[in-house]
PDB file of C-alpha atoms in Angstrom:
ATOM      1  CA  MET A   1      16.849   9.290   2.693  1.00 51.00           C
ATOM      2  CA  ARG A   2      20.150   9.950   4.498  1.00 54.00           C
ATOM      3  CA  ILE A   3      21.293   6.364   3.959  1.00 48.00           C
ATOM      4  CA  LEU A   4      20.588   6.652   0.222  1.00 46.00           C
ATOM      5  CA  ILE A   5      22.588   9.874  -0.101  1.00 48.00           C
ATOM      6  CA  LEU A   6      25.470   8.339   1.854  1.00 48.00           C
ATOM      7  CA  GLY A   7      25.350   5.289  -0.395  1.00 51.00           C
ATOM      8  CA  LEU A   8      25.605   7.435  -3.521  1.00 49.00           C
ATOM      9  CA  LEU A   9      28.544   9.398  -2.121  1.00 52.00           C
ATOM     10  CA  LEU A  10      30.406   6.202  -1.268  1.00 50.00           C
ATOM     11  CA  ALA A  11      29.594   4.678  -4.630  1.00 48.00           C
ATOM     12  CA  TYR A  12      30.825   7.593  -6.743  1.00 51.00           C
ATOM     13  CA  PRO A  13      34.600   6.860  -6.527  1.00 50.00           C
ATOM     14  CA  LEU A  14      34.049   3.260  -7.660  1.00 47.00           C
ATOM     15  CA  VAL A  15      32.026   3.984 -10.794  1.00 47.00           C
ATOM     16  CA  SER A  16      35.049   3.347 -13.037  1.00 42.00           C
ATOM     17  CA  ILE A  17      35.716  -0.145 -11.652  1.00 43.00           C
ATOM     18  CA  SER A  18      32.260  -1.525 -10.919  1.00 53.00           C
ATOM     19  CA  GLN A  19      28.596  -1.296 -11.726  1.00 81.00           C
ATOM     20  CA  ILE A  20      26.109   0.497  -9.514  1.00 90.00           C
ATOM     21  CA  SER A  21      22.561  -0.814  -9.279  1.00 90.00           C
ATOM     22  CA  ILE A  22      19.501   0.823  -7.732  1.00 93.00           C
ATOM     23  CA  GLN A  23      16.644  -1.501  -6.829  1.00 94.00           C
ATOM     24  CA  SER A  24      13.209  -0.453  -5.597  1.00 95.00           C
ATOM     25  CA  GLY A  25       9.978  -2.299  -5.027  1.00 96.00           C
ATOM     26  CA  VAL A  26       7.512  -3.630  -2.497  1.00 96.00           C
ATOM     27  CA  VAL A  27       7.925  -6.303   0.163  1.00 95.00           C
ATOM     28  CA  TYR A  28       5.201  -8.533   1.575  1.00 95.00           C
ATOM     29  CA  GLY A  29       5.934  -9.074   5.242  1.00 93.00           C
ATOM     30  CA  ASN A  30       4.266 -10.958   8.052  1.00 93.00           C
ATOM     31  CA  TYR A  31       5.195 -10.112  11.620  1.00 95.00           C
ATOM     32  CA  LYS A  32       5.394 -12.158  14.800  1.00 95.00           C
ATOM     33  CA  MET A  33       4.261  -9.435  17.263  1.00 95.00           C
ATOM     34  CA  SER A  34       3.516 -11.991  20.008  1.00 93.00           C
ATOM     35  CA  SER A  35       4.255  -9.558  22.860  1.00 93.00           C
ATOM     36  CA  LEU A  36       2.080  -6.804  21.379  1.00 93.00           C
ATOM     37  CA  LYS A  37      -0.726  -9.319  20.845  1.00 93.00           C
ATOM     38  CA  GLN A  38      -0.563 -10.258  24.519  1.00 90.00           C
ATOM     39  CA  PHE A  39      -0.694  -6.558  25.395  1.00 90.00           C
ATOM     40  CA  ARG A  40      -3.701  -6.128  23.098  1.00 91.00           C
ATOM     41  CA  ASN A  41      -5.426  -9.051  24.841  1.00 90.00           C
ATOM     42  CA  TYR A  42      -4.737  -7.376  28.185  1.00 88.00           C
ATOM     43  CA  LEU A  43      -6.397  -4.153  26.971  1.00 88.00           C
ATOM     44  CA  ASN A  44      -9.317  -6.130  25.553  1.00 90.00           C
ATOM     45  CA  ASP A  45      -9.927  -7.811  28.895  1.00 88.00           C
ATOM     46  CA  GLN A  46     -10.096  -4.449  30.685  1.00 83.00           C
ATOM     47  CA  ALA A  47     -13.048  -3.246  28.583  1.00 81.00           C
ATOM     48  CA  ASN A  48     -14.485  -6.506  27.191  1.00 86.00           C
ATOM     49  CA  LEU A  49     -13.392  -5.617  23.641  1.00 88.00           C
ATOM     50  CA  LYS A  50     -13.246  -7.850  20.579  1.00 90.00           C
ATOM     51  CA  THR A  51     -10.292  -7.891  18.174  1.00 89.00           C
ATOM     52  CA  VAL A  52     -11.037  -6.636  14.647  1.00 87.00           C
ATOM     53  CA  ASP A  53      -7.526  -6.411  13.119  1.00 88.00           C
ATOM     54  CA  ASP A  54      -4.601  -8.411  14.477  1.00 91.00           C
ATOM     55  CA  PHE A  55      -1.289  -7.042  13.103  1.00 94.00           C
ATOM     56  CA  PRO A  56      -1.911  -8.306   9.541  1.00 94.00           C
ATOM     57  CA  SER A  57       0.696  -8.833   6.817  1.00 94.00           C
ATOM     58  CA  THR A  58       1.329  -5.735   4.709  1.00 93.00           C
ATOM     59  CA  LEU A  59       3.037  -4.498   1.550  1.00 93.00           C
ATOM     60  CA  ASP A  60       5.945  -2.187   2.364  1.00 92.00           C
ATOM     61  CA  ILE A  61       8.474  -0.156   0.382  1.00 94.00           C
ATOM     62  CA  ASP A  62      12.095  -1.203  -0.084  1.00 96.00           C
ATOM     63  CA  ILE A  63      15.039   0.590  -1.752  1.00 96.00           C
ATOM     64  CA  SER A  64      18.619  -0.687  -2.207  1.00 95.00           C
ATOM     65  CA  ILE A  65      21.849   0.653  -3.715  1.00 94.00           C
ATOM     66  CA  PHE A  66      24.517  -1.880  -4.731  1.00 91.00           C
ATOM     67  CA  TYR A  67      28.120  -1.977  -5.835  1.00 89.00           C
ATOM     68  CA  LYS A  68      28.113  -4.772  -8.411  1.00 82.00           C
ATOM     69  CA  THR A  69      31.366  -6.632  -9.103  1.00 79.00           C
ATOM     70  CA  SER A  70      31.918  -9.803 -11.128  1.00 73.00           C
ATOM     71  CA  GLN A  71      30.346 -12.025  -8.437  1.00 74.00           C
ATOM     72  CA  LEU A  72      30.044 -10.184  -5.108  1.00 87.00           C
ATOM     73  CA  ASN A  73      27.524  -7.379  -4.624  1.00 90.00           C
ATOM     74  CA  PHE A  74      27.293  -5.188  -1.542  1.00 92.00           C
ATOM     75  CA  GLY A  75      25.481  -2.027  -0.634  1.00 94.00           C
ATOM     76  CA  PHE A  76      22.867  -0.292   1.493  1.00 96.00           C
ATOM     77  CA  PHE A  77      19.117  -0.600   1.910  1.00 96.00           C
ATOM     78  CA  TYR A  78      16.133   1.190   3.425  1.00 97.00           C
ATOM     79  CA  SER A  79      12.666  -0.210   4.037  1.00 96.00           C
ATOM     80  CA  HIS A  80       9.525   0.937   5.805  1.00 96.00           C
ATOM     81  CA  SER A  81       7.033  -1.407   7.472  1.00 95.00           C
ATOM     82  CA  ASN A  82       3.652  -0.804   9.056  1.00 94.00           C
ATOM     83  CA  THR A  83       0.854  -2.850  10.573  1.00 96.00           C
ATOM     84  CA  GLY A  84      -1.513  -2.583  13.508  1.00 94.00           C
ATOM     85  CA  ALA A  85      -4.322  -3.953  15.628  1.00 94.00           C
ATOM     86  CA  ARG A  86      -7.838  -2.740  16.367  1.00 92.00           C
ATOM     87  CA  SER A  87     -10.289  -3.828  19.054  1.00 93.00           C
ATOM     88  CA  GLY A  88     -13.744  -2.471  19.771  1.00 89.00           C
ATOM     89  CA  VAL A  89     -17.191  -2.805  21.292  1.00 86.00           C
ATOM     90  CA  ARG A  90     -20.463  -1.146  20.307  1.00 80.00           C
ATOM     91  CA  ASP A  91     -23.852  -0.636  21.949  1.00 75.00           C
ATOM     92  CA  TYR A  92     -26.843   1.610  21.345  1.00 73.00           C
ATOM     93  CA  SER A  93     -25.121   4.698  22.768  1.00 72.00           C
ATOM     94  CA  ALA A  94     -21.508   4.593  21.558  1.00 76.00           C
ATOM     95  CA  HIS A  95     -18.650   2.769  19.897  1.00 80.00           C
ATOM     96  CA  TYR A  96     -15.473   2.339  21.933  1.00 86.00           C
ATOM     97  CA  ARG A  97     -12.281   1.177  20.198  1.00 89.00           C
ATOM     98  CA  ILE A  98      -8.561   0.832  20.762  1.00 92.00           C
ATOM     99  CA  ASP A  99      -6.118   1.111  17.840  1.00 94.00           C
ATOM    100  CA  ILE A 100      -2.463   0.029  18.050  1.00 95.00           C
ATOM    101  CA  PRO A 101      -0.717   1.195  14.841  1.00 96.00           C
ATOM    102  CA  ALA A 102       2.934   0.153  14.529  1.00 97.00           C
ATOM    103  CA  SER A 103       5.547   1.312  12.021  1.00 97.00           C
ATOM    104  CA  SER A 104       9.277   0.838  11.567  1.00 97.00           C
ATOM    105  CA  ASN A 105      12.096   2.367   9.543  1.00 97.00           C
ATOM    106  CA  ASN A 106      14.785  -0.173   8.693  1.00 97.00           C
ATOM    107  CA  PHE A 107      18.208   0.496   7.196  1.00 96.00           C
ATOM    108  CA  GLY A 108      21.543  -1.265   6.965  1.00 97.00           C
ATOM    109  CA  ILE A 109      23.991  -3.119   4.738  1.00 97.00           C
ATOM    110  CA  VAL A 110      23.492  -6.039   2.378  1.00 96.00           C
ATOM    111  CA  GLY A 111      25.897  -8.492   0.762  1.00 95.00           C
ATOM    112  CA  GLU A 112      25.250 -11.214  -1.796  1.00 95.00           C
ATOM    113  CA  LYS A 113      27.015 -13.586  -4.156  1.00 94.00           C
ATOM    114  CA  GLU A 114      25.695 -13.391  -7.700  1.00 89.00           C
ATOM    115  CA  LEU A 115      25.423 -16.717  -9.527  1.00 91.00           C
ATOM    116  CA  ARG A 116      24.745 -16.045 -13.196  1.00 87.00           C
ATOM    117  CA  ILE A 117      22.648 -18.729 -14.879  1.00 90.00           C
ATOM    118  CA  ASN A 118      22.672 -17.144 -18.344  1.00 90.00           C
ATOM    119  CA  ARG A 119      22.820 -13.669 -19.866  1.00 85.00           C
ATOM    120  CA  PHE A 120      19.277 -12.917 -18.671  1.00 90.00           C
ATOM    121  CA  LEU A 121      18.994 -14.696 -15.319  1.00 93.00           C
ATOM    122  CA  SER A 122      20.982 -14.652 -12.062  1.00 92.00           C
ATOM    123  CA  ILE A 123      20.391 -16.004  -8.541  1.00 94.00           C
ATOM    124  CA  SER A 124      21.990 -14.260  -5.551  1.00 94.00           C
ATOM    125  CA  PRO A 125      21.999 -15.747  -2.037  1.00 96.00           C
ATOM    126  CA  GLY A 126      22.882 -13.121   0.541  1.00 96.00           C
ATOM    127  CA  ILE A 127      22.191 -11.494   3.878  1.00 97.00           C
ATOM    128  CA  ARG A 128      20.985  -8.164   5.242  1.00 97.00           C
ATOM    129  CA  VAL A 129      22.120  -6.759   8.574  1.00 97.00           C
ATOM    130  CA  GLY A 130      20.239  -3.719   9.759  1.00 97.00           C
ATOM    131  CA  TYR A 131      18.873  -1.416  12.415  1.00 98.00           C
ATOM    132  CA  CYS A 132      15.140  -1.093  13.076  1.00 98.00           C
ATOM    133  CA  VAL A 133      13.513   1.988  14.631  1.00 97.00           C
ATOM    134  CA  THR A 134       9.945   1.313  15.796  1.00 97.00           C
ATOM    135  CA  GLU A 135       7.047   3.542  16.789  1.00 97.00           C
ATOM    136  CA  VAL A 136       3.910   2.111  18.393  1.00 96.00           C
ATOM    137  CA  GLU A 137       0.881   4.199  19.334  1.00 95.00           C
ATOM    138  CA  VAL A 138      -2.042   3.182  21.543  1.00 94.00           C
ATOM    139  CA  ILE A 139      -5.167   5.183  20.684  1.00 93.00           C
ATOM    140  CA  ASP A 140      -8.426   4.783  22.584  1.00 89.00           C
ATOM    141  CA  GLU A 141     -11.476   6.497  21.191  1.00 87.00           C
ATOM    142  CA  LEU A 142     -15.108   6.833  22.255  1.00 84.00           C
ATOM    143  CA  LEU A 143     -17.489   7.668  19.408  1.00 79.00           C
ATOM    144  CA  PRO A 144     -21.105   8.368  20.458  1.00 78.00           C
ATOM    145  CA  SER A 145     -23.917   7.094  18.261  1.00 69.00           C
ATOM    146  CA  ASP A 146     -25.508  10.525  18.438  1.00 65.00           C
ATOM    147  CA  THR A 147     -23.015  12.892  16.800  1.00 61.00           C
ATOM    148  CA  ASN A 148     -24.729  15.884  18.402  1.00 61.00           C
ATOM    149  CA  THR A 149     -23.628  14.881  21.900  1.00 57.00           C
ATOM    150  CA  GLN A 150     -20.390  15.956  23.566  1.00 59.00           C
ATOM    151  CA  LEU A 151     -19.311  12.445  24.602  1.00 61.00           C
ATOM    152  CA  TYR A 152     -16.522  12.102  22.054  1.00 67.00           C
ATOM    153  CA  GLU A 153     -13.187  11.299  23.686  1.00 76.00           C
ATOM    154  CA  LYS A 154      -9.773  10.402  22.284  1.00 81.00           C
ATOM    155  CA  THR A 155      -6.425   9.809  23.947  1.00 88.00           C
ATOM    156  CA  SER A 156      -3.154   8.443  22.623  1.00 90.00           C
ATOM    157  CA  VAL A 157       0.242   7.363  23.928  1.00 93.00           C
ATOM    158  CA  GLU A 158       3.341   6.777  21.776  1.00 95.00           C
ATOM    159  CA  PHE A 159       6.068   4.229  22.487  1.00 95.00           C
ATOM    160  CA  LYS A 160       9.421   3.742  20.770  1.00 95.00           C
ATOM    161  CA  SER A 161      12.135   1.113  20.524  1.00 96.00           C
ATOM    162  CA  SER A 162      15.088   0.103  18.356  1.00 96.00           C
ATOM    163  CA  ASN A 163      16.881  -3.153  17.617  1.00 97.00           C
ATOM    164  CA  ILE A 164      19.188  -4.906  15.180  1.00 97.00           C
ATOM    165  CA  PHE A 165      18.089  -7.649  12.787  1.00 98.00           C
ATOM    166  CA  ILE A 166      19.447 -10.064  10.181  1.00 98.00           C
ATOM    167  CA  THR A 167      17.676 -11.287   7.052  1.00 97.00           C
ATOM    168  CA  PRO A 168      19.106 -14.248   5.110  1.00 98.00           C
ATOM    169  CA  GLN A 169      17.610 -14.105   1.634  1.00 97.00           C
ATOM    170  CA  THR A 170      17.776 -15.344  -1.952  1.00 97.00           C
ATOM    171  CA  LYS A 171      17.244 -12.944  -4.855  1.00 95.00           C
ATOM    172  CA  ILE A 172      16.381 -13.681  -8.491  1.00 95.00           C
ATOM    173  CA  ASP A 173      17.191 -11.038 -11.112  1.00 93.00           C
ATOM    174  CA  PHE A 174      15.781 -11.355 -14.634  1.00 94.00           C
ATOM    175  CA  LYS A 175      17.078  -8.882 -17.224  1.00 91.00           C
ATOM    176  CA  LEU A 176      14.234  -7.186 -19.113  1.00 90.00           C
ATOM    177  CA  LEU A 177      16.286  -4.613 -21.042  1.00 87.00           C
ATOM    178  CA  LYS A 178      19.977  -3.675 -21.245  1.00 83.00           C
ATOM    179  CA  ASN A 179      20.009  -1.847 -17.892  1.00 87.00           C
ATOM    180  CA  ILE A 180      16.661  -2.856 -16.386  1.00 93.00           C
ATOM    181  CA  GLY A 181      15.809  -6.040 -14.519  1.00 94.00           C
ATOM    182  CA  LEU A 182      12.890  -7.601 -12.687  1.00 96.00           C
ATOM    183  CA  VAL A 183      13.916  -8.544  -9.138  1.00 95.00           C
ATOM    184  CA  SER A 184      12.228 -10.934  -6.710  1.00 96.00           C
ATOM    185  CA  ARG A 185      13.498 -12.147  -3.355  1.00 95.00           C
ATOM    186  CA  VAL A 186      12.501 -14.359  -0.459  1.00 97.00           C
ATOM    187  CA  GLY A 187      13.960 -14.297   3.048  1.00 97.00           C
ATOM    188  CA  TYR A 188      13.284 -14.425   6.755  1.00 97.00           C
ATOM    189  CA  SER A 189      13.921 -11.417   8.981  1.00 97.00           C
ATOM    190  CA  ALA A 190      15.015 -12.233  12.554  1.00 97.00           C
ATOM    191  CA  HIS A 191      14.788  -9.283  14.968  1.00 97.00           C
ATOM    192  CA  PHE A 192      16.596  -9.094  18.306  1.00 96.00           C
ATOM    193  CA  THR A 193      13.842  -7.145  20.017  1.00 94.00           C
ATOM    194  CA  GLU A 194      14.149  -4.552  22.763  1.00 93.00           C
ATOM    195  CA  PRO A 195      11.381  -3.301  25.111  1.00 94.00           C
ATOM    196  CA  LEU A 196       9.157  -0.428  24.053  1.00 94.00           C
ATOM    197  CA  MET A 197      10.014   2.804  25.862  1.00 94.00           C
ATOM    198  CA  ILE A 198       8.231   5.996  26.843  1.00 90.00           C
ATOM    199  CA  ASP A 199      10.262   8.914  28.208  1.00 85.00           C
ATOM    200  CA  ASP A 200      13.225   6.579  28.884  1.00 81.00           C
ATOM    201  CA  PHE A 201      11.067   4.134  30.866  1.00 86.00           C
ATOM    202  CA  GLU A 202      10.237   0.584  29.803  1.00 87.00           C
ATOM    203  CA  VAL A 203       6.605  -0.222  29.060  1.00 80.00           C
ATOM    204  CA  VAL A 204       5.399  -3.155  31.171  1.00 79.00           C
ATOM    205  CA  THR A 205       2.091  -4.801  32.024  1.00 73.00           C
ATOM    206  CA  ASP A 206       0.649  -4.975  35.543  1.00 72.00           C
ATOM    207  CA  SER A 207       2.502  -8.278  35.997  1.00 76.00           C
ATOM    208  CA  GLY A 208       5.810  -6.621  35.111  1.00 76.00           C
ATOM    209  CA  ALA A 209       6.166  -8.267  31.659  1.00 81.00           C
ATOM    210  CA  GLN A 210       8.029  -6.230  29.042  1.00 88.00           C
ATOM    211  CA  ILE A 211       6.186  -5.237  25.876  1.00 92.00           C
ATOM    212  CA  LYS A 212       8.093  -5.555  22.596  1.00 94.00           C
ATOM    213  CA  ALA A 213       7.402  -5.034  18.895  1.00 95.00           C
ATOM    214  CA  ASP A 214       8.753  -8.091  17.068  1.00 96.00           C
ATOM    215  CA  TRP A 215       8.916  -7.613  13.286  1.00 97.00           C
ATOM    216  CA  SER A 216      10.369 -11.096  12.716  1.00 97.00           C
ATOM    217  CA  GLY A 217       8.808 -12.995   9.845  1.00 96.00           C
ATOM    218  CA  LEU A 218       8.779 -13.956   6.182  1.00 96.00           C
ATOM    219  CA  ARG A 219       9.744 -11.386   3.538  1.00 96.00           C
ATOM    220  CA  LEU A 220       8.715 -11.672  -0.127  1.00 96.00           C
ATOM    221  CA  GLY A 221       9.901  -8.872  -2.401  1.00 96.00           C
ATOM    222  CA  LEU A 222       9.230  -7.793  -5.978  1.00 96.00           C
ATOM    223  CA  GLY A 223      10.727  -4.794  -7.748  1.00 96.00           C
ATOM    224  CA  ILE A 224      12.707  -3.229 -10.562  1.00 96.00           C
ATOM    225  CA  SER A 225      16.479  -2.760 -10.805  1.00 94.00           C
ATOM    226  CA  TYR A 226      18.406  -0.227 -12.872  1.00 92.00           C
ATOM    227  CA  THR A 227      22.150  -0.765 -13.395  1.00 88.00           C
ATOM    228  CA  PHE A 228      24.505   2.052 -14.337  1.00 84.00           C
ATOM    229  CA  LYS A 229      27.305   0.652 -16.526  1.00 69.00           C
ATOM    230  CA  SER A 230      30.847   1.755 -15.720  1.00 56.00           C
ATOM    231  CA  ALA A 231      32.904   3.677 -18.269  1.00 51.00           C
ATOM    232  CA  ASN A 232      35.235   0.736 -19.060  1.00 52.00           C
ATOM    233  CA  GLU A 233      32.394  -1.743 -19.662  1.00 51.00           C
ATOM    234  CA  GLU A 234      30.986  -2.430 -23.110  1.00 46.00           C
TER     235      GLU A 234
END
């Protein structure tokens, strides 16, 4: 929310010489997460667990604010991503499982060159450069088959990390009404990952390997744009 407010404050002085566009929608993302998958396998081996969910692709929110000039557009964006893994084992007495939910808040700047095909359609190649703040939680839970027993146990540990990323992308904007457009985009987000931390200490396996949350992967977006016309534009 702070980045959106800052974007509006910076945009206000330029209203008379440019257009301002707000775009919001959802983004389909798949995530590499190779290091976290190795960590999940390590936890599975300790308790002979089987993987149920394996950091699947998700639909996430995305909001952008643009200065729009004749050809070059630039602005700010915010997006939120989440995924996770689950492993478990069950017998006659209890169900034991480990959940690893992961989420990230991503914000930064975006620039693109708008290539207008006709009055309704434009294609804009561009790039996003941003900062990713990640939270990963490891939750282990023992659920007894008999709910009347006192065997229920649950513990959790939270890790954090942050990193920068770049996302080359291509956007297609189709005008639906005078100020409203349908926006789609495709890109690939490359994250320069950093180790997960807990209380200023790196999280490592028994072998000393660092554990990282890598959100790199394909991004497919779909949303709606609303453009505020400047005072000197017909």
